[in-house]
N, CA, C and O atoms as a CHARMM CRD file, in Angstrom:
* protein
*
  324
    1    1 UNK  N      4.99000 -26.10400  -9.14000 PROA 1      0.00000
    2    1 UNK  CA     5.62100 -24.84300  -8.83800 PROA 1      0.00000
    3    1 UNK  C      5.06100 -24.23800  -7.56000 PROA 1      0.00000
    4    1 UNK  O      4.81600 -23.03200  -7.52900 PROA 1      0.00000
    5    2 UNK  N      4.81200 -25.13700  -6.34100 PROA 2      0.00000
    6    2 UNK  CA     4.37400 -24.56000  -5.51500 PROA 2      0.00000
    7    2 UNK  C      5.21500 -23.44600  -4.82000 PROA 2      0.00000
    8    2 UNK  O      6.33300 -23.44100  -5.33800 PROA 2      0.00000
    9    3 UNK  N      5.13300 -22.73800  -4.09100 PROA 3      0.00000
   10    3 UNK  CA     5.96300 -21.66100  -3.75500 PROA 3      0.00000
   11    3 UNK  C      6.11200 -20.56600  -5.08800 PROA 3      0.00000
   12    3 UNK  O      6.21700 -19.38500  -4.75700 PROA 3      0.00000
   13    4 UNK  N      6.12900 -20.85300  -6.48900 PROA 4      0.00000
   14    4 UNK  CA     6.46000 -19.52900  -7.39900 PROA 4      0.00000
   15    4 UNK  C      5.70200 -18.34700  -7.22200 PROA 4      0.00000
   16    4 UNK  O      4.48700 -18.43300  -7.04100 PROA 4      0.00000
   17    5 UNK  N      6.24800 -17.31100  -7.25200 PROA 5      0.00000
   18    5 UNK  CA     5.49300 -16.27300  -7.86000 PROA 5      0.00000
   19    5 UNK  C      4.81900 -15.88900  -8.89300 PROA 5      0.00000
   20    5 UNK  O      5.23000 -15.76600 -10.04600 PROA 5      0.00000
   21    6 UNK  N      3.58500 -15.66300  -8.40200 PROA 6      0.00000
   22    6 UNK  CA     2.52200 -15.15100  -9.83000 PROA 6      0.00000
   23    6 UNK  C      2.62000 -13.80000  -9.90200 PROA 6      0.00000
   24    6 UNK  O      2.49300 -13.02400  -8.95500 PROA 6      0.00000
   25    7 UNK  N      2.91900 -13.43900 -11.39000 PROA 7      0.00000
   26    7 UNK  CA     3.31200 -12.64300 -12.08000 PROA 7      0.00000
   27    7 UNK  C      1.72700 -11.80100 -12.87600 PROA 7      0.00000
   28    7 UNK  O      1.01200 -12.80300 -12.83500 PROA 7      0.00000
   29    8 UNK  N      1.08700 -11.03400 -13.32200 PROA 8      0.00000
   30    8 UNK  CA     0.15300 -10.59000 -13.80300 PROA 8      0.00000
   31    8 UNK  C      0.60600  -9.81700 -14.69700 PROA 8      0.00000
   32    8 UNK  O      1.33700  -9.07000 -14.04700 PROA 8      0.00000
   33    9 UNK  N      0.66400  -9.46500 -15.87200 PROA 9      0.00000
   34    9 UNK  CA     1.41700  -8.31900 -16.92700 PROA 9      0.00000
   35    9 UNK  C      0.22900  -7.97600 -17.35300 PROA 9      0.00000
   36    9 UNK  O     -0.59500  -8.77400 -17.80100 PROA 9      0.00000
   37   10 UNK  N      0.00700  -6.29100 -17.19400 PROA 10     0.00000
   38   10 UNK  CA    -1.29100  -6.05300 -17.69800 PROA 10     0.00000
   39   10 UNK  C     -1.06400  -5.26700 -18.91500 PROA 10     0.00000
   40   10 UNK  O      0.02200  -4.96400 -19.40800 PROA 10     0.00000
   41   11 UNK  N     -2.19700  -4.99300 -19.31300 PROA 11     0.00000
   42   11 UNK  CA    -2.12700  -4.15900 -20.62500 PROA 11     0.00000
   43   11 UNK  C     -2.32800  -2.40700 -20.31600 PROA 11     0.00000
   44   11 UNK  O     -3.14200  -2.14600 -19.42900 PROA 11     0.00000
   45   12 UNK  N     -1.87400  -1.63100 -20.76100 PROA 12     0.00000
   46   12 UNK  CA    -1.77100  -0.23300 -20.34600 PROA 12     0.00000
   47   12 UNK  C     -3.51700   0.12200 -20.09500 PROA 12     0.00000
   48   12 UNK  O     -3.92500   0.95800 -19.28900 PROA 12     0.00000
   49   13 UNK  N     -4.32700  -0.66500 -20.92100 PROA 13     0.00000
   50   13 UNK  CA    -5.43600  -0.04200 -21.00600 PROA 13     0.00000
   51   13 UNK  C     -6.43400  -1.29100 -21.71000 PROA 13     0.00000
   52   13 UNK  O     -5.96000  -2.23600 -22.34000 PROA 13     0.00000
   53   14 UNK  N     -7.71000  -1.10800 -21.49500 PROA 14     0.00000
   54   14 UNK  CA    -8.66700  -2.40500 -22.32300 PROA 14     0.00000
   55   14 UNK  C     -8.45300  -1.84600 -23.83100 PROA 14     0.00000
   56   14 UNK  O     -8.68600  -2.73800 -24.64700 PROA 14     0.00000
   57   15 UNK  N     -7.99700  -0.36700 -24.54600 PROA 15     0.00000
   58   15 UNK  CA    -8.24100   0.23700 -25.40700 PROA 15     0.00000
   59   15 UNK  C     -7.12700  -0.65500 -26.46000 PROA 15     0.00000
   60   15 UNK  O     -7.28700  -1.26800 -27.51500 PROA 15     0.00000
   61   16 UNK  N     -5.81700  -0.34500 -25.48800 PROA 16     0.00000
   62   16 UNK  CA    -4.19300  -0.94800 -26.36300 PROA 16     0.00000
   63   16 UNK  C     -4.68600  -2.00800 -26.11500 PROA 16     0.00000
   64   16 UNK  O     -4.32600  -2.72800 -27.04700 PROA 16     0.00000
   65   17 UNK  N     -5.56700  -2.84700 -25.14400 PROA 17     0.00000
   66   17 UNK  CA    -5.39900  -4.30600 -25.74800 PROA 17     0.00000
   67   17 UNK  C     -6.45000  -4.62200 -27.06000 PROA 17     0.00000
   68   17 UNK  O     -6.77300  -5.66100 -27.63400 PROA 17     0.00000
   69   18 UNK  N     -6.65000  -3.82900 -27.15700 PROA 18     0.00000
   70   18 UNK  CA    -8.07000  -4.56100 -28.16100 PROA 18     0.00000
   71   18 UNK  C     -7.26300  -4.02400 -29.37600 PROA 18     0.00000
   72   18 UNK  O     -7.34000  -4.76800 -30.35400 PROA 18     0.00000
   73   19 UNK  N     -6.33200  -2.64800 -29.58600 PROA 19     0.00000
   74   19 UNK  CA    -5.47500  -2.44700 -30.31300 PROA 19     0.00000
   75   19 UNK  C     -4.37100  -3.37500 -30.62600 PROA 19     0.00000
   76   19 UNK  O     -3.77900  -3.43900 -31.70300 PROA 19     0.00000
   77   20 UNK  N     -4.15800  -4.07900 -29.58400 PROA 20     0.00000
   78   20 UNK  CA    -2.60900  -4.80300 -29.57700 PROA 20     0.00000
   79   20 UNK  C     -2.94200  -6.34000 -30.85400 PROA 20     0.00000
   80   20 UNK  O     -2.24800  -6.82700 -31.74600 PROA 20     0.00000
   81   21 UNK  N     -4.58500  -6.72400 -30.22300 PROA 21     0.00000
   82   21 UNK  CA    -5.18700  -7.88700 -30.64000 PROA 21     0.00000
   83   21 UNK  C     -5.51900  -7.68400 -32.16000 PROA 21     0.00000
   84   21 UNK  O     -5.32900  -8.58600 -32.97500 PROA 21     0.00000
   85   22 UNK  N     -5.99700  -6.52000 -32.48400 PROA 22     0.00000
   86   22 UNK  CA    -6.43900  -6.05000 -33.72800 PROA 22     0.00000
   87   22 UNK  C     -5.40100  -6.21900 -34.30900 PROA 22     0.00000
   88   22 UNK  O     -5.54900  -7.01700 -35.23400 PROA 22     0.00000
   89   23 UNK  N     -4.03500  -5.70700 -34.17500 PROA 23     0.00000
   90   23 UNK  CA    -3.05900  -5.61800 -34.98500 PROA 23     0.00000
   91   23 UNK  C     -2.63100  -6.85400 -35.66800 PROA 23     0.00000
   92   23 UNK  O     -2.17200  -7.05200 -36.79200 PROA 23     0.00000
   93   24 UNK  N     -2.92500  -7.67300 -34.62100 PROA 24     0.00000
   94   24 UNK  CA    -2.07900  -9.06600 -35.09600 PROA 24     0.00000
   95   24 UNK  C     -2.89600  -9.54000 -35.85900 PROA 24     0.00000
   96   24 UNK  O     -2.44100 -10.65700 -36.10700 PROA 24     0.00000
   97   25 UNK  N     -3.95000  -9.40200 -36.47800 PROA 25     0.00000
   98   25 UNK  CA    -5.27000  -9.83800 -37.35400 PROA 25     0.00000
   99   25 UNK  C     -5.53300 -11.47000 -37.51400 PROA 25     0.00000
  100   25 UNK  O     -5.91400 -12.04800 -38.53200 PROA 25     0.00000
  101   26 UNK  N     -5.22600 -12.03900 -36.24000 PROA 26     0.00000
  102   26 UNK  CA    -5.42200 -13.43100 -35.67600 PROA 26     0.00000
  103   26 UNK  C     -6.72200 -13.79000 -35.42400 PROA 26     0.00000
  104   26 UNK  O     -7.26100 -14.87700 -35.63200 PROA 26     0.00000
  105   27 UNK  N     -7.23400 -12.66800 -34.90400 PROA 27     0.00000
  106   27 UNK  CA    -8.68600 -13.24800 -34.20200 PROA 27     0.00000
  107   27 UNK  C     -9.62400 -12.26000 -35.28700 PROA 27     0.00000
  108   27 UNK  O     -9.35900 -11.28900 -35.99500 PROA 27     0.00000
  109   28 UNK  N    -11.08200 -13.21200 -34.95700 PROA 28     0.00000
  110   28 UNK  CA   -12.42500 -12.32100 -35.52500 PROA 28     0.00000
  111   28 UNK  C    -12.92600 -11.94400 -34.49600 PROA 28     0.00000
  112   28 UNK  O    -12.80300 -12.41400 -33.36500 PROA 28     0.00000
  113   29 UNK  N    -13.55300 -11.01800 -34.87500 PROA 29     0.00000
  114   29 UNK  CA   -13.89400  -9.71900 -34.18200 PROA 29     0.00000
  115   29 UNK  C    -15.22400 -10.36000 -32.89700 PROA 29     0.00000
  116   29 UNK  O    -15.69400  -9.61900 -32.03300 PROA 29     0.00000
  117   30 UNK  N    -15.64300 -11.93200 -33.07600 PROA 30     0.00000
  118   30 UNK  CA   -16.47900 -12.24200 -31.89100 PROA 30     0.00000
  119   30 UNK  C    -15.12300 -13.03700 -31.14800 PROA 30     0.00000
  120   30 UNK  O    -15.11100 -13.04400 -29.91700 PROA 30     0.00000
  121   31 UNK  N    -14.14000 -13.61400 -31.79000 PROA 31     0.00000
  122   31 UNK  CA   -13.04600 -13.73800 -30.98400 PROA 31     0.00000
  123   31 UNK  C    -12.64500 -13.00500 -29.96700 PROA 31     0.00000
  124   31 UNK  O    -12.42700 -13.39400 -28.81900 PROA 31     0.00000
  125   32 UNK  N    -12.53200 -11.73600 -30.47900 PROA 32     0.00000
  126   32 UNK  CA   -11.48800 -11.05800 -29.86900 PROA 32     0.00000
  127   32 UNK  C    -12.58400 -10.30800 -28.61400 PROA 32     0.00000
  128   32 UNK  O    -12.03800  -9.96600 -27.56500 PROA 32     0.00000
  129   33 UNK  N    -14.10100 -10.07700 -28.76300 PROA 33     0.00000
  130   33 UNK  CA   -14.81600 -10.04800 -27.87200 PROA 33     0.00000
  131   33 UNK  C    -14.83400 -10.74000 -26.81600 PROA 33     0.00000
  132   33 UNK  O    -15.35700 -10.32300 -25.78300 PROA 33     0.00000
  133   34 UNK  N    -14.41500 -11.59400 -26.89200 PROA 34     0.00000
  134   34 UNK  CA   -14.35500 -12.68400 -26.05400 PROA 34     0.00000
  135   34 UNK  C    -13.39300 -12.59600 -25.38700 PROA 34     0.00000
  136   34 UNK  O    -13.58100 -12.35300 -24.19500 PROA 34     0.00000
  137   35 UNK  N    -11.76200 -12.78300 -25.95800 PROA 35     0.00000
  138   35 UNK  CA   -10.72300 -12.17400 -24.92900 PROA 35     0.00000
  139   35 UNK  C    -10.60800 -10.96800 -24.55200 PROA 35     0.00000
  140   35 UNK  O     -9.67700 -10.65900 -23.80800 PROA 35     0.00000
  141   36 UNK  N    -11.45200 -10.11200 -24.94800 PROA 36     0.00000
  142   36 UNK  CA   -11.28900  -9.00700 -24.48200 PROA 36     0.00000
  143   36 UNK  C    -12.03700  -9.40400 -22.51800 PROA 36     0.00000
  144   36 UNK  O    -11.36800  -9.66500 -21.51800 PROA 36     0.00000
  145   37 UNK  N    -13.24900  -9.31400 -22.61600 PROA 37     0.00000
  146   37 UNK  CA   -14.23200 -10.17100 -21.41100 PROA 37     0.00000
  147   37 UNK  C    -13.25300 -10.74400 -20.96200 PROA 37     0.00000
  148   37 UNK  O    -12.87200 -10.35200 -19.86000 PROA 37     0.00000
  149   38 UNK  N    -12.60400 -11.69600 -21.52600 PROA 38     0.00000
  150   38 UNK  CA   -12.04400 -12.34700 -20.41700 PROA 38     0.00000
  151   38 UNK  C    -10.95100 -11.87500 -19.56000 PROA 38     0.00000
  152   38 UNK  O    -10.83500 -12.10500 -18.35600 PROA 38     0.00000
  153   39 UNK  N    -10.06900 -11.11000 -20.39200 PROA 39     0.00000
  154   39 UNK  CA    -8.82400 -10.06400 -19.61100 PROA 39     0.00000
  155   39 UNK  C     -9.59100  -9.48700 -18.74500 PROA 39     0.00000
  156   39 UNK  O     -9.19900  -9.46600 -17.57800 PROA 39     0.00000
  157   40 UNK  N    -10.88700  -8.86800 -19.09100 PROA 40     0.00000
  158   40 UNK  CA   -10.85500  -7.74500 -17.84000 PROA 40     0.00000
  159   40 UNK  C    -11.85800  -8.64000 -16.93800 PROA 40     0.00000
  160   40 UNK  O    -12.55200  -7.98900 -16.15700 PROA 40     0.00000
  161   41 UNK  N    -11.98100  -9.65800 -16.93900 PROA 41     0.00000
  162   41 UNK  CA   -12.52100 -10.35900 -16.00900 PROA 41     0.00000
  163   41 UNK  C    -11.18600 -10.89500 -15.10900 PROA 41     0.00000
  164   41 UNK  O    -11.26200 -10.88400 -13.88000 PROA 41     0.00000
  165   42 UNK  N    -10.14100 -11.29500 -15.69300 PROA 42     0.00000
  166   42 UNK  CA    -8.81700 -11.75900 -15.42400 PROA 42     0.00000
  167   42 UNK  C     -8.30700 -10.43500 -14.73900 PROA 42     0.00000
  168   42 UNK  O     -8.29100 -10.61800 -13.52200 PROA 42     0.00000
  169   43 UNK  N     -7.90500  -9.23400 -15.05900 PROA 43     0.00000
  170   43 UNK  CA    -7.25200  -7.76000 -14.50200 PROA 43     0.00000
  171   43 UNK  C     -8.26200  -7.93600 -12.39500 PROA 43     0.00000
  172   43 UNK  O     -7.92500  -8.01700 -11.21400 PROA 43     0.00000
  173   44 UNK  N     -9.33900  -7.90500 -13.11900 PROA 44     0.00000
  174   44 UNK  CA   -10.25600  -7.33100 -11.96300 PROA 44     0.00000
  175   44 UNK  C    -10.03800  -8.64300 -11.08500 PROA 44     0.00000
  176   44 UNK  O     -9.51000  -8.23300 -10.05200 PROA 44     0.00000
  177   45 UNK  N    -10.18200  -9.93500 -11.00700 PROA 45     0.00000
  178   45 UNK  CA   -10.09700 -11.37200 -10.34000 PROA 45     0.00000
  179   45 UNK  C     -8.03700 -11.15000  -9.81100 PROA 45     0.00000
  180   45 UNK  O     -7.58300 -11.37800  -8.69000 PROA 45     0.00000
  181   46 UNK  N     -7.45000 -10.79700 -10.71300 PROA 46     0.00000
  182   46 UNK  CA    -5.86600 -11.01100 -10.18200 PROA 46     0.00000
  183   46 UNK  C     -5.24600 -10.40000  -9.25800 PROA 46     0.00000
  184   46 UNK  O     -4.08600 -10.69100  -8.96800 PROA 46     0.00000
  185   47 UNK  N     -6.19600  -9.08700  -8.42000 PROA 47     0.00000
  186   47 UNK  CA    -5.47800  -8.35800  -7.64700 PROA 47     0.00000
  187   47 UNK  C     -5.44400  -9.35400  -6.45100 PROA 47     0.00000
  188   47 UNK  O     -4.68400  -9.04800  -5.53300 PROA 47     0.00000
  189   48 UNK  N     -6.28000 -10.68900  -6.31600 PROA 48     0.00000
  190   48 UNK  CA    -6.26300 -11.33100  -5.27600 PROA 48     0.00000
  191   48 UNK  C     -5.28000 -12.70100  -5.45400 PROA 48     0.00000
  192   48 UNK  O     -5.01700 -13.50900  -4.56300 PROA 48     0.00000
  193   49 UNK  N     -4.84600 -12.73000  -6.76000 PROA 49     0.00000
  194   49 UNK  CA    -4.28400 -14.01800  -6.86300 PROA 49     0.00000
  195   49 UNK  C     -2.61200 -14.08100  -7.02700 PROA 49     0.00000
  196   49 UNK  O     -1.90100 -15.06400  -6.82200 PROA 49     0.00000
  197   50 UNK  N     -2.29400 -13.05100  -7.35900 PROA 50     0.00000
  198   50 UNK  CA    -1.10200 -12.57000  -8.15600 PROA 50     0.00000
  199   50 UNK  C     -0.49800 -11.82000  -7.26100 PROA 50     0.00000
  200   50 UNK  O     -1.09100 -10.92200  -6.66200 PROA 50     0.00000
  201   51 UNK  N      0.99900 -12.17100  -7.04000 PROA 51     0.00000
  202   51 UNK  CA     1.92800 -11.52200  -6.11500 PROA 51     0.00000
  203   51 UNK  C      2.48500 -10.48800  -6.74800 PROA 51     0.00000
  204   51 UNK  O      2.81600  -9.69000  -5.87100 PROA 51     0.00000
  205   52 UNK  N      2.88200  -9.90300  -8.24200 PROA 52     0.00000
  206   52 UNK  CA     2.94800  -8.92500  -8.55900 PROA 52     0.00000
  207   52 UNK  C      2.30600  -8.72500  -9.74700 PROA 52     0.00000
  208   52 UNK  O      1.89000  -9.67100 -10.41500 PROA 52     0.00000
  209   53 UNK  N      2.17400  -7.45200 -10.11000 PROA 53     0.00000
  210   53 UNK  CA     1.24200  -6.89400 -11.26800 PROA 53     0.00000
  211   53 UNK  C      2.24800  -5.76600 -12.14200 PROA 53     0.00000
  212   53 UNK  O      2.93100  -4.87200 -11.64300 PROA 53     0.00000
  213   54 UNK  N      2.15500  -5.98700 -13.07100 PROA 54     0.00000
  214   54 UNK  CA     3.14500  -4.85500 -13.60400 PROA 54     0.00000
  215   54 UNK  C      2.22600  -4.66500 -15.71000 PROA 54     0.00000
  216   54 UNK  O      1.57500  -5.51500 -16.31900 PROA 54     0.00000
  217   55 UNK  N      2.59200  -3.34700 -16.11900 PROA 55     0.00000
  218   55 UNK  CA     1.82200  -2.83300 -16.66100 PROA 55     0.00000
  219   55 UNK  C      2.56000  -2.83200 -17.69400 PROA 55     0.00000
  220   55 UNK  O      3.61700  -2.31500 -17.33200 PROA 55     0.00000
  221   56 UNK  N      2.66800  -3.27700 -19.43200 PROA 56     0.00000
  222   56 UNK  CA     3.49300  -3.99500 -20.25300 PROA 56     0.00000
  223   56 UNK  C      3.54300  -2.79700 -21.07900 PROA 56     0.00000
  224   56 UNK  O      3.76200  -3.07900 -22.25700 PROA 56     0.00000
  225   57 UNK  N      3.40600  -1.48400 -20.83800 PROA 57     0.00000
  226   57 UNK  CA     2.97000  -0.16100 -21.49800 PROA 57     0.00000
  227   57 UNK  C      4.49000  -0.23300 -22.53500 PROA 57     0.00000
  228   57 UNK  O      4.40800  -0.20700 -23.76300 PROA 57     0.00000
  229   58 UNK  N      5.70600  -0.31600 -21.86300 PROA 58     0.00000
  230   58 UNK  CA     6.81400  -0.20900 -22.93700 PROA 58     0.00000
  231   58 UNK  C      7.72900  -1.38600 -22.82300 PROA 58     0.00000
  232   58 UNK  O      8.56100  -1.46000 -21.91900 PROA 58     0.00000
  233   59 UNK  N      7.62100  -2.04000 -23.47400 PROA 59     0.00000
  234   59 UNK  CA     8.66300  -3.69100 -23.72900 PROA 59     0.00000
  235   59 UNK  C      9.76700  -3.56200 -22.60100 PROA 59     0.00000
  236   59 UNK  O      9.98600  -4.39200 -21.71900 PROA 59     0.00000
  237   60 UNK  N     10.43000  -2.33800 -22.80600 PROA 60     0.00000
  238   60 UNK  CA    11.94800  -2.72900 -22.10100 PROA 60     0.00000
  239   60 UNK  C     11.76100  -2.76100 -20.87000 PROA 60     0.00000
  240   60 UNK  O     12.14900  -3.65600 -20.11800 PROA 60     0.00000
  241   61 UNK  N     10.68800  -1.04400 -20.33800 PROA 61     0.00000
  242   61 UNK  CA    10.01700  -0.96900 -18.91700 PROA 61     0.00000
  243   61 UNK  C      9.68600  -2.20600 -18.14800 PROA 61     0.00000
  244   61 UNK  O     10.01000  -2.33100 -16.96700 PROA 61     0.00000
  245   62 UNK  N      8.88500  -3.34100 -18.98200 PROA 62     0.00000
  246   62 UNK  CA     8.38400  -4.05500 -18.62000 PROA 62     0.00000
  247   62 UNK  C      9.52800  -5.00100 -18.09600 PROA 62     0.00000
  248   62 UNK  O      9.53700  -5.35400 -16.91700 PROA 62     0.00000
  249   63 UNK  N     10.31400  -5.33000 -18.82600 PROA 63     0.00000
  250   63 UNK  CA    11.48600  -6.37800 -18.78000 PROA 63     0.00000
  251   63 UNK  C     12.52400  -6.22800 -17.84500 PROA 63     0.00000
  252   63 UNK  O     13.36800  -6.97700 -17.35400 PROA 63     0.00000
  253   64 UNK  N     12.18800  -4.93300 -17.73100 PROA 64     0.00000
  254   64 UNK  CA    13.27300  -4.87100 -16.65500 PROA 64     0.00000
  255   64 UNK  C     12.70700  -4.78900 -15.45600 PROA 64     0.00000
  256   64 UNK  O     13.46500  -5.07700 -14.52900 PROA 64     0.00000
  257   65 UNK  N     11.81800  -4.54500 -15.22300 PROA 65     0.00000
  258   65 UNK  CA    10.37000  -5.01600 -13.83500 PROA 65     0.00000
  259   65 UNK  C     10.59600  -6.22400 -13.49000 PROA 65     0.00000
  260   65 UNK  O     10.96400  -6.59800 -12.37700 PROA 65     0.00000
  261   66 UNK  N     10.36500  -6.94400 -14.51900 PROA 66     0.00000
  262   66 UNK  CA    10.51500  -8.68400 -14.59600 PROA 66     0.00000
  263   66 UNK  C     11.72300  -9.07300 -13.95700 PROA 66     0.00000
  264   66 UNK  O     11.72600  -9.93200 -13.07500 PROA 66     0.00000
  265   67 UNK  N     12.83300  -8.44400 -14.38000 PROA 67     0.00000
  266   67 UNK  CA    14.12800  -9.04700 -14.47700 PROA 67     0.00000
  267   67 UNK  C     14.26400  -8.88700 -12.58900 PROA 67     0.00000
  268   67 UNK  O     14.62200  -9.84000 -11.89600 PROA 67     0.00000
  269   68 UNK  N     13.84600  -7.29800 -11.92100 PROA 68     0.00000
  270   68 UNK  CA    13.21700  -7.11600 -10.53600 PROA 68     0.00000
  271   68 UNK  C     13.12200  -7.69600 -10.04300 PROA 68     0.00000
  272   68 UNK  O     13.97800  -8.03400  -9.22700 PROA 68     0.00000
  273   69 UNK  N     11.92500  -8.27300 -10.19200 PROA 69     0.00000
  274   69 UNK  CA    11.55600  -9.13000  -9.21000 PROA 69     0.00000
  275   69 UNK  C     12.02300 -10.33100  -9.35900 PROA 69     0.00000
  276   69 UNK  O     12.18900 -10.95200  -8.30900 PROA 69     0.00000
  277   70 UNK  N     12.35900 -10.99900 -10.58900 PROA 70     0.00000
  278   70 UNK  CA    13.39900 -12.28200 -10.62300 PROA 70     0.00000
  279   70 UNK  C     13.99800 -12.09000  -9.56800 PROA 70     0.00000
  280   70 UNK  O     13.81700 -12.70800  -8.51900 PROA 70     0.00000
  281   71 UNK  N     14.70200 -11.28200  -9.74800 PROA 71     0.00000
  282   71 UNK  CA    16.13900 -11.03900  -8.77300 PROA 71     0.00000
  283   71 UNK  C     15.95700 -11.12300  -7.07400 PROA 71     0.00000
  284   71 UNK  O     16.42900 -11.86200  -6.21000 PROA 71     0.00000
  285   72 UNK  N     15.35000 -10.37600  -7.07000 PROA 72     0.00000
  286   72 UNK  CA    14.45400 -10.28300  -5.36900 PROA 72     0.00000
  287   72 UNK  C     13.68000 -11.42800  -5.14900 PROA 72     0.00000
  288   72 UNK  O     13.46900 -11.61600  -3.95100 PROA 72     0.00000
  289   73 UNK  N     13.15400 -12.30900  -5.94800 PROA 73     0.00000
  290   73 UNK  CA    12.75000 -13.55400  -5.50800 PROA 73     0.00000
  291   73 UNK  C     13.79200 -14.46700  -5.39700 PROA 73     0.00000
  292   73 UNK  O     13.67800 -15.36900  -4.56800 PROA 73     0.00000
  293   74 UNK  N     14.95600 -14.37900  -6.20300 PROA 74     0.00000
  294   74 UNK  CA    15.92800 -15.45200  -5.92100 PROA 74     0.00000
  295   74 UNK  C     16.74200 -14.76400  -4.91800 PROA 74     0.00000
  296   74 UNK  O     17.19400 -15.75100  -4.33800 PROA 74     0.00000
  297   75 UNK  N     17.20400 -13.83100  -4.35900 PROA 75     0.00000
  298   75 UNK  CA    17.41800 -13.44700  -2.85800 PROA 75     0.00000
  299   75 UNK  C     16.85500 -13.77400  -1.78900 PROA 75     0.00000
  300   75 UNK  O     17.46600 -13.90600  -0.72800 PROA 75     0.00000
  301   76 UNK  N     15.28300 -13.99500  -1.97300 PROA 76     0.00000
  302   76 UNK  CA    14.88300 -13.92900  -0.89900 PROA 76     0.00000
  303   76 UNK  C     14.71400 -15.50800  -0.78900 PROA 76     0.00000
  304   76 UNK  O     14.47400 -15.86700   0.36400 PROA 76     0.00000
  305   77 UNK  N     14.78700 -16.54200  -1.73600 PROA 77     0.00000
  306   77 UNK  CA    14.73800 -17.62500  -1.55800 PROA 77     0.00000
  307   77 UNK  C     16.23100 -18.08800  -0.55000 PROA 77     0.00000
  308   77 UNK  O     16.39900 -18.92400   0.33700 PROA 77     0.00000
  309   78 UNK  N     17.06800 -17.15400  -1.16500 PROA 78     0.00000
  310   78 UNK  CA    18.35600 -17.62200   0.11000 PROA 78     0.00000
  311   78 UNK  C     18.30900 -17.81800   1.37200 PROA 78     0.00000
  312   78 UNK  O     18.65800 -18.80000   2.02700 PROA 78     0.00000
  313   79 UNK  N     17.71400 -16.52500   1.78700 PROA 79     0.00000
  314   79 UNK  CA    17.23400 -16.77900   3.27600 PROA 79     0.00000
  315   79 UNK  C     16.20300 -17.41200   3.62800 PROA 79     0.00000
  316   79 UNK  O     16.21200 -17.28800   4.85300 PROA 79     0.00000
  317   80 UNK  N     15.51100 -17.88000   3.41200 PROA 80     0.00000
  318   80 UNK  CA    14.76200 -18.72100   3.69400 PROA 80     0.00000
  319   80 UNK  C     15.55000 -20.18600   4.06100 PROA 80     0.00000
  320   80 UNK  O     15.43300 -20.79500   5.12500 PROA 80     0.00000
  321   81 UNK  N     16.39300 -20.59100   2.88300 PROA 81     0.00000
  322   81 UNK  CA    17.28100 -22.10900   2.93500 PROA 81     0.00000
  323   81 UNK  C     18.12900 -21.73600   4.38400 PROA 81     0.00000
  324   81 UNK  O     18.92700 -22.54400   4.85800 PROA 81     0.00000
């Protein structure tokens, strides 16, 4: 996928994610320590890697961000050809 766009979807907050993770009662609690560390090691490392960043605070908000920049990336791939 050379040329794609990297995408970053963050979490509103380290608080909702550790909420979001809790909810799903998937992980144990040194689990979820762990992805927690690692997101915000991931948030803080992506402002350099990632062509857009967008903040997953409300499902639809988010989706339609997405759907955005879909769109504007496959435009702009036109001109380029």
């Amino acid at each position: 996928l050379l040329g794609a766009p990297l995408l970053f979807v963050a979490p509103p907050s380290m608080e909702a994610l550790k909420r979001r993770l809790g909810g799903r009662g998937s992980e144990k609690e040194q689990d979820m320590d762990q992805r927690l560390k690692r997101a915000l090691f991931e948030m803080e490392q992506g402002k350099e890697y990632y062509d857009y960043l967008f903040v997953n605070d409300e499902l639809e908000v988010a989706y339609e961000i997405f759907k955005s920049i879909l769109v504007a990336e496959l435009h702009k791939q036109t001109w380029k050809e």
